[in-house]
Short mmCIF file of N, CA and C in Angstrom, two decimals:
data_model
loop_
_atom_site.label_atom_id
_atom_site.label_comp_id
_atom_site.label_asym_id
_atom_site.label_seq_id
_atom_site.Cartn_x
_atom_site.Cartn_y
_atom_site.Cartn_z
N MET H 1 20.84 36.43 17.20
CA MET H 1 19.58 36.74 16.53
C MET H 1 19.28 35.70 15.44
N ILE H 2 20.29 35.37 14.67
CA ILE H 2 20.08 34.41 13.58
C ILE H 2 19.74 33.03 14.14
N LYS H 3 20.44 32.63 15.20
CA LYS H 3 20.16 31.33 15.80
C LYS H 3 18.73 31.29 16.32
N LYS H 4 18.26 32.40 16.87
CA LYS H 4 16.87 32.45 17.35
C LYS H 4 15.91 32.31 16.19
N THR H 5 16.22 32.92 15.07
CA THR H 5 15.36 32.84 13.89
C THR H 5 15.32 31.42 13.36
N THR H 6 16.47 30.79 13.27
CA THR H 6 16.51 29.41 12.79
C THR H 6 15.74 28.51 13.74
N PHE H 7 15.92 28.74 15.03
CA PHE H 7 15.19 27.97 16.03
C PHE H 7 13.69 28.18 15.88
N ALA H 8 13.28 29.44 15.71
CA ALA H 8 11.86 29.75 15.54
C ALA H 8 11.30 29.07 14.30
N CYS H 9 12.09 29.04 13.26
CA CYS H 9 11.68 28.38 12.02
C CYS H 9 11.47 26.89 12.27
N MET H 10 12.40 26.27 12.96
CA MET H 10 12.29 24.85 13.25
C MET H 10 11.09 24.57 14.16
N VAL H 11 10.84 25.48 15.10
CA VAL H 11 9.69 25.32 15.98
C VAL H 11 8.41 25.37 15.18
N ASN H 12 8.33 26.28 14.23
CA ASN H 12 7.13 26.38 13.38
C ASN H 12 6.89 25.10 12.60
N ILE H 13 7.95 24.53 12.06
CA ILE H 13 7.81 23.28 11.32
C ILE H 13 7.38 22.17 12.28
N SER H 14 8.00 22.11 13.44
CA SER H 14 7.64 21.09 14.42
C SER H 14 6.19 21.21 14.84
N LEU H 15 5.74 22.45 15.04
CA LEU H 15 4.34 22.66 15.42
C LEU H 15 3.41 22.22 14.30
N PHE H 16 3.80 22.49 13.05
CA PHE H 16 2.99 22.05 11.93
C PHE H 16 2.88 20.53 11.93
N LEU H 17 4.03 19.87 12.11
CA LEU H 17 4.03 18.41 12.13
C LEU H 17 3.21 17.89 13.30
N LEU H 18 3.35 18.52 14.45
CA LEU H 18 2.58 18.12 15.62
C LEU H 18 1.09 18.31 15.36
N PHE H 19 0.74 19.44 14.76
CA PHE H 19 -0.66 19.73 14.50
C PHE H 19 -1.30 18.68 13.60
N VAL H 20 -0.56 18.26 12.58
CA VAL H 20 -1.16 17.30 11.65
C VAL H 20 -1.01 15.86 12.11
N SER H 21 -0.25 15.63 13.20
CA SER H 21 -0.02 14.24 13.57
C SER H 21 -0.59 13.82 14.91
N VAL H 22 -1.12 14.74 15.70
CA VAL H 22 -1.64 14.37 17.01
C VAL H 22 -3.15 14.20 16.93
N PRO H 23 -3.66 13.01 17.23
CA PRO H 23 -5.09 12.79 17.18
C PRO H 23 -5.84 13.70 18.15
N GLY H 24 -6.95 14.24 17.67
CA GLY H 24 -7.83 15.00 18.54
C GLY H 24 -7.39 16.42 18.83
N LEU H 25 -6.29 16.88 18.24
CA LEU H 25 -5.80 18.22 18.53
C LEU H 25 -6.70 19.26 17.87
N ALA H 26 -7.49 19.93 18.69
CA ALA H 26 -8.36 21.03 18.26
C ALA H 26 -9.38 20.64 17.21
N GLN H 27 -9.52 19.36 16.96
CA GLN H 27 -10.51 18.94 15.98
C GLN H 27 -11.09 17.61 16.41
N GLU H 28 -12.26 17.34 15.94
CA GLU H 28 -12.92 16.07 16.28
C GLU H 28 -12.30 14.94 15.47
N ARG H 29 -12.34 13.76 16.03
CA ARG H 29 -11.84 12.59 15.31
C ARG H 29 -12.90 12.11 14.32
N LEU H 30 -12.41 11.58 13.26
CA LEU H 30 -13.30 10.96 12.28
C LEU H 30 -13.27 9.46 12.48
N GLY H 31 -14.36 8.82 12.22
CA GLY H 31 -14.37 7.36 12.26
C GLY H 31 -13.75 6.82 10.99
N LYS H 32 -13.30 5.57 11.04
CA LYS H 32 -12.66 4.95 9.87
C LYS H 32 -13.59 5.01 8.66
N ALA H 33 -14.86 4.82 8.90
CA ALA H 33 -15.82 4.82 7.80
C ALA H 33 -15.93 6.20 7.14
N ALA H 34 -15.52 7.25 7.85
CA ALA H 34 -15.64 8.60 7.32
C ALA H 34 -14.51 8.96 6.35
N VAL H 35 -13.49 8.10 6.24
CA VAL H 35 -12.39 8.35 5.32
C VAL H 35 -12.52 7.38 4.15
N SER H 36 -12.83 7.94 3.00
CA SER H 36 -12.97 7.10 1.81
C SER H 36 -11.59 6.69 1.30
N ASP H 37 -11.58 5.67 0.45
CA ASP H 37 -10.33 5.23 -0.14
C ASP H 37 -9.72 6.35 -0.97
N GLU H 38 -10.55 7.09 -1.66
CA GLU H 38 -10.07 8.21 -2.49
C GLU H 38 -9.41 9.27 -1.61
N GLU H 39 -10.04 9.61 -0.49
CA GLU H 39 -9.45 10.61 0.42
C GLU H 39 -8.14 10.11 1.01
N LEU H 40 -8.09 8.83 1.35
CA LEU H 40 -6.87 8.26 1.90
C LEU H 40 -5.74 8.32 0.86
N THR H 41 -6.08 8.04 -0.38
CA THR H 41 -5.10 8.11 -1.46
C THR H 41 -4.63 9.55 -1.66
N GLN H 42 -5.56 10.49 -1.65
CA GLN H 42 -5.19 11.90 -1.81
C GLN H 42 -4.26 12.34 -0.68
N ALA H 43 -4.59 11.95 0.54
CA ALA H 43 -3.78 12.32 1.69
C ALA H 43 -2.39 11.69 1.61
N ALA H 44 -2.32 10.45 1.15
CA ALA H 44 -1.02 9.77 1.03
C ALA H 44 -0.15 10.47 -0.01
N LYS H 45 -0.74 10.84 -1.14
CA LYS H 45 0.02 11.56 -2.17
C LYS H 45 0.52 12.90 -1.63
N ALA H 46 -0.35 13.62 -0.92
CA ALA H 46 0.03 14.90 -0.34
C ALA H 46 1.13 14.71 0.70
N HIS H 47 1.01 13.66 1.49
CA HIS H 47 1.99 13.38 2.53
C HIS H 47 3.38 13.15 1.93
N VAL H 48 3.45 12.41 0.85
CA VAL H 48 4.73 12.16 0.17
C VAL H 48 5.33 13.49 -0.30
N LYS H 49 4.51 14.34 -0.88
CA LYS H 49 4.99 15.64 -1.35
C LYS H 49 5.48 16.49 -0.17
N ILE H 50 4.74 16.48 0.93
CA ILE H 50 5.11 17.26 2.11
C ILE H 50 6.44 16.79 2.68
N MET H 51 6.63 15.48 2.73
CA MET H 51 7.91 14.95 3.24
C MET H 51 9.07 15.43 2.36
N GLU H 52 8.87 15.44 1.06
CA GLU H 52 9.92 15.91 0.14
C GLU H 52 10.19 17.40 0.34
N ILE H 53 9.13 18.18 0.50
CA ILE H 53 9.28 19.62 0.73
C ILE H 53 10.05 19.86 2.02
N GLN H 54 9.74 19.11 3.06
CA GLN H 54 10.44 19.27 4.34
C GLN H 54 11.91 18.91 4.22
N GLU H 55 12.22 17.85 3.50
CA GLU H 55 13.62 17.47 3.29
C GLU H 55 14.37 18.57 2.55
N ASN H 56 13.76 19.09 1.49
CA ASN H 56 14.39 20.18 0.73
C ASN H 56 14.56 21.43 1.58
N PHE H 57 13.57 21.71 2.42
CA PHE H 57 13.64 22.87 3.29
C PHE H 57 14.80 22.73 4.27
N GLN H 58 14.96 21.56 4.85
CA GLN H 58 16.06 21.33 5.80
C GLN H 58 17.41 21.56 5.11
N GLN H 59 17.55 21.04 3.90
CA GLN H 59 18.80 21.23 3.15
C GLN H 59 19.01 22.71 2.85
N SER H 60 17.98 23.38 2.44
CA SER H 60 18.08 24.81 2.12
C SER H 60 18.45 25.63 3.34
N LEU H 61 17.93 25.24 4.50
CA LEU H 61 18.29 25.94 5.74
C LEU H 61 19.77 25.81 6.04
N ARG H 62 20.30 24.62 5.84
CA ARG H 62 21.73 24.42 6.08
C ARG H 62 22.56 25.28 5.13
N GLU H 63 22.11 25.41 3.90
CA GLU H 63 22.83 26.19 2.91
C GLU H 63 22.64 27.69 3.11
N ALA H 64 21.55 28.10 3.71
CA ALA H 64 21.25 29.53 3.89
C ALA H 64 22.17 30.19 4.90
N GLY H 65 22.64 29.40 5.83
CA GLY H 65 23.51 29.98 6.86
C GLY H 65 22.74 30.96 7.72
N PRO H 66 23.44 31.99 8.19
CA PRO H 66 22.82 32.92 9.14
C PRO H 66 22.07 34.09 8.49
N ASP H 67 21.68 33.94 7.26
CA ASP H 67 20.98 35.02 6.55
C ASP H 67 19.50 35.01 6.92
N TYR H 68 19.10 35.91 7.82
CA TYR H 68 17.73 35.96 8.35
C TYR H 68 16.69 36.09 7.24
N LYS H 69 16.92 36.99 6.31
CA LYS H 69 15.93 37.21 5.25
C LYS H 69 15.79 35.97 4.37
N LYS H 70 16.89 35.30 4.12
CA LYS H 70 16.84 34.09 3.30
C LYS H 70 16.10 32.98 4.03
N VAL H 71 16.39 32.83 5.33
CA VAL H 71 15.71 31.81 6.14
C VAL H 71 14.21 32.07 6.18
N GLN H 72 13.83 33.31 6.37
CA GLN H 72 12.42 33.67 6.43
C GLN H 72 11.74 33.39 5.09
N ALA H 73 12.41 33.74 4.00
CA ALA H 73 11.84 33.49 2.67
C ALA H 73 11.71 31.98 2.41
N LEU H 74 12.70 31.21 2.85
CA LEU H 74 12.63 29.76 2.69
C LEU H 74 11.47 29.17 3.47
N GLN H 75 11.27 29.67 4.68
CA GLN H 75 10.18 29.18 5.52
C GLN H 75 8.82 29.49 4.88
N GLU H 76 8.67 30.70 4.40
CA GLU H 76 7.41 31.08 3.76
C GLU H 76 7.15 30.25 2.51
N ALA H 77 8.20 30.02 1.75
CA ALA H 77 8.06 29.22 0.53
C ALA H 77 7.69 27.77 0.86
N ALA H 78 8.32 27.21 1.88
CA ALA H 78 8.03 25.83 2.27
C ALA H 78 6.58 25.70 2.75
N ASN H 79 6.13 26.65 3.56
CA ASN H 79 4.74 26.61 4.04
C ASN H 79 3.76 26.69 2.88
N LYS H 80 4.06 27.57 1.93
CA LYS H 80 3.19 27.72 0.77
C LYS H 80 3.17 26.43 -0.07
N LYS H 81 4.34 25.83 -0.26
CA LYS H 81 4.43 24.60 -1.04
C LYS H 81 3.68 23.45 -0.36
N MET H 82 3.77 23.36 0.97
CA MET H 82 3.06 22.29 1.68
C MET H 82 1.55 22.46 1.53
N THR H 83 1.09 23.69 1.65
CA THR H 83 -0.34 23.97 1.47
C THR H 83 -0.77 23.62 0.06
N GLN H 84 0.02 24.01 -0.92
CA GLN H 84 -0.29 23.71 -2.32
C GLN H 84 -0.30 22.21 -2.58
N ALA H 85 0.62 21.49 -1.95
CA ALA H 85 0.69 20.04 -2.14
C ALA H 85 -0.61 19.38 -1.71
N VAL H 86 -1.15 19.83 -0.60
CA VAL H 86 -2.42 19.28 -0.11
C VAL H 86 -3.55 19.66 -1.06
N GLU H 87 -3.60 20.92 -1.43
CA GLU H 87 -4.69 21.41 -2.29
C GLU H 87 -4.62 20.80 -3.69
N GLU H 88 -3.41 20.57 -4.20
CA GLU H 88 -3.27 19.95 -5.53
C GLU H 88 -3.83 18.53 -5.56
N GLU H 89 -3.88 17.90 -4.41
CA GLU H 89 -4.43 16.54 -4.34
C GLU H 89 -5.94 16.56 -4.11
N GLY H 90 -6.53 17.75 -4.10
CA GLY H 90 -7.98 17.87 -3.99
C GLY H 90 -8.51 17.90 -2.57
N LEU H 91 -7.64 18.20 -1.61
CA LEU H 91 -8.06 18.27 -0.21
C LEU H 91 -7.88 19.68 0.33
N GLU H 92 -8.71 20.02 1.29
CA GLU H 92 -8.49 21.24 2.05
C GLU H 92 -7.60 20.86 3.24
N LEU H 93 -6.86 21.83 3.76
CA LEU H 93 -5.96 21.55 4.88
C LEU H 93 -6.68 20.91 6.06
N GLN H 94 -7.86 21.42 6.37
CA GLN H 94 -8.61 20.89 7.51
C GLN H 94 -8.95 19.40 7.30
N MET H 95 -9.35 19.04 6.09
CA MET H 95 -9.67 17.64 5.81
C MET H 95 -8.43 16.78 5.87
N TYR H 96 -7.32 17.29 5.32
CA TYR H 96 -6.05 16.55 5.38
C TYR H 96 -5.68 16.28 6.85
N ASP H 97 -5.79 17.31 7.68
CA ASP H 97 -5.49 17.16 9.11
C ASP H 97 -6.37 16.09 9.75
N LYS H 98 -7.64 16.10 9.44
CA LYS H 98 -8.56 15.12 10.02
C LYS H 98 -8.23 13.70 9.55
N ILE H 99 -7.86 13.57 8.29
CA ILE H 99 -7.49 12.25 7.78
C ILE H 99 -6.25 11.75 8.50
N ILE H 100 -5.25 12.60 8.65
CA ILE H 100 -4.01 12.21 9.34
C ILE H 100 -4.32 11.84 10.79
N GLN H 101 -5.18 12.57 11.44
CA GLN H 101 -5.57 12.25 12.82
C GLN H 101 -6.23 10.88 12.89
N THR H 102 -7.10 10.62 11.95
CA THR H 102 -7.81 9.34 11.92
C THR H 102 -6.83 8.20 11.66
N VAL H 103 -5.91 8.42 10.75
CA VAL H 103 -4.89 7.42 10.44
C VAL H 103 -4.07 7.10 11.69
N LYS H 104 -3.70 8.12 12.44
CA LYS H 104 -2.90 7.91 13.66
C LYS H 104 -3.67 7.13 14.72
N ALA H 105 -4.98 7.27 14.72
CA ALA H 105 -5.81 6.64 15.76
C ALA H 105 -6.28 5.24 15.40
N ASP H 106 -6.13 4.84 14.15
CA ASP H 106 -6.67 3.55 13.69
C ASP H 106 -5.55 2.73 13.07
N ALA H 107 -5.15 1.65 13.72
CA ALA H 107 -4.01 0.85 13.27
C ALA H 107 -4.21 0.28 11.86
N ASP H 108 -5.40 -0.20 11.56
CA ASP H 108 -5.66 -0.76 10.23
C ASP H 108 -5.57 0.31 9.15
N LEU H 109 -6.15 1.46 9.44
CA LEU H 109 -6.12 2.56 8.48
C LEU H 109 -4.69 3.07 8.31
N LYS H 110 -3.94 3.10 9.40
CA LYS H 110 -2.54 3.53 9.34
C LYS H 110 -1.74 2.60 8.45
N GLU H 111 -1.97 1.31 8.58
CA GLU H 111 -1.27 0.33 7.74
C GLU H 111 -1.58 0.56 6.27
N GLU H 112 -2.84 0.79 5.97
CA GLU H 112 -3.25 1.04 4.58
C GLU H 112 -2.65 2.35 4.07
N PHE H 113 -2.66 3.38 4.91
CA PHE H 113 -2.10 4.68 4.55
C PHE H 113 -0.60 4.54 4.25
N MET H 114 0.12 3.85 5.12
CA MET H 114 1.56 3.69 4.94
C MET H 114 1.87 2.87 3.68
N ARG H 115 1.01 1.92 3.36
CA ARG H 115 1.18 1.15 2.12
C ARG H 115 1.06 2.09 0.92
N LYS H 116 0.07 2.97 0.97
CA LYS H 116 -0.13 3.92 -0.12
C LYS H 116 1.05 4.91 -0.20
N VAL H 117 1.51 5.38 0.94
CA VAL H 117 2.65 6.31 0.96
C VAL H 117 3.86 5.65 0.31
N LYS H 118 4.13 4.42 0.69
CA LYS H 118 5.28 3.70 0.12
C LYS H 118 5.12 3.54 -1.39
N GLU H 119 3.91 3.22 -1.81
CA GLU H 119 3.63 3.06 -3.23
C GLU H 119 3.95 4.35 -4.00
N PHE H 120 3.55 5.50 -3.45
CA PHE H 120 3.78 6.77 -4.14
C PHE H 120 5.23 7.22 -4.03
N GLN H 121 5.92 6.81 -2.97
CA GLN H 121 7.34 7.13 -2.85
C GLN H 121 8.15 6.37 -3.89
N ASP H 122 7.71 5.17 -4.21
CA ASP H 122 8.44 4.32 -5.14
C ASP H 122 8.23 4.74 -6.60
N LYS H 123 7.27 5.60 -6.85
CA LYS H 123 6.99 6.03 -8.24
C LYS H 123 7.94 7.11 -8.67
#
């Protein structure tokens, strides 16, 4: 039962990552011109925070062991933190998703996005 719960938790995270990283998934693509530099910066800052939350969540899962209630609480907390990270940067989840989709579909924009991500990781 615990292994199924941990697996389900990992599937949920994977689906979240898939949802925000696959171009055109259930949403229309935005053109490069539709993503302002400010929005790209906001998304990059949120992305850095999300990556950190995911890393912490993975570590917490390893430490939680087979405690179903603890795993469930960790998952809920991680989801809430990821949502807050996006909103704290001034974006709605839907807009963040669209920006990430656009970044994945446009090589030049992806390069600029990754430059910004690296810049915020180094701070």
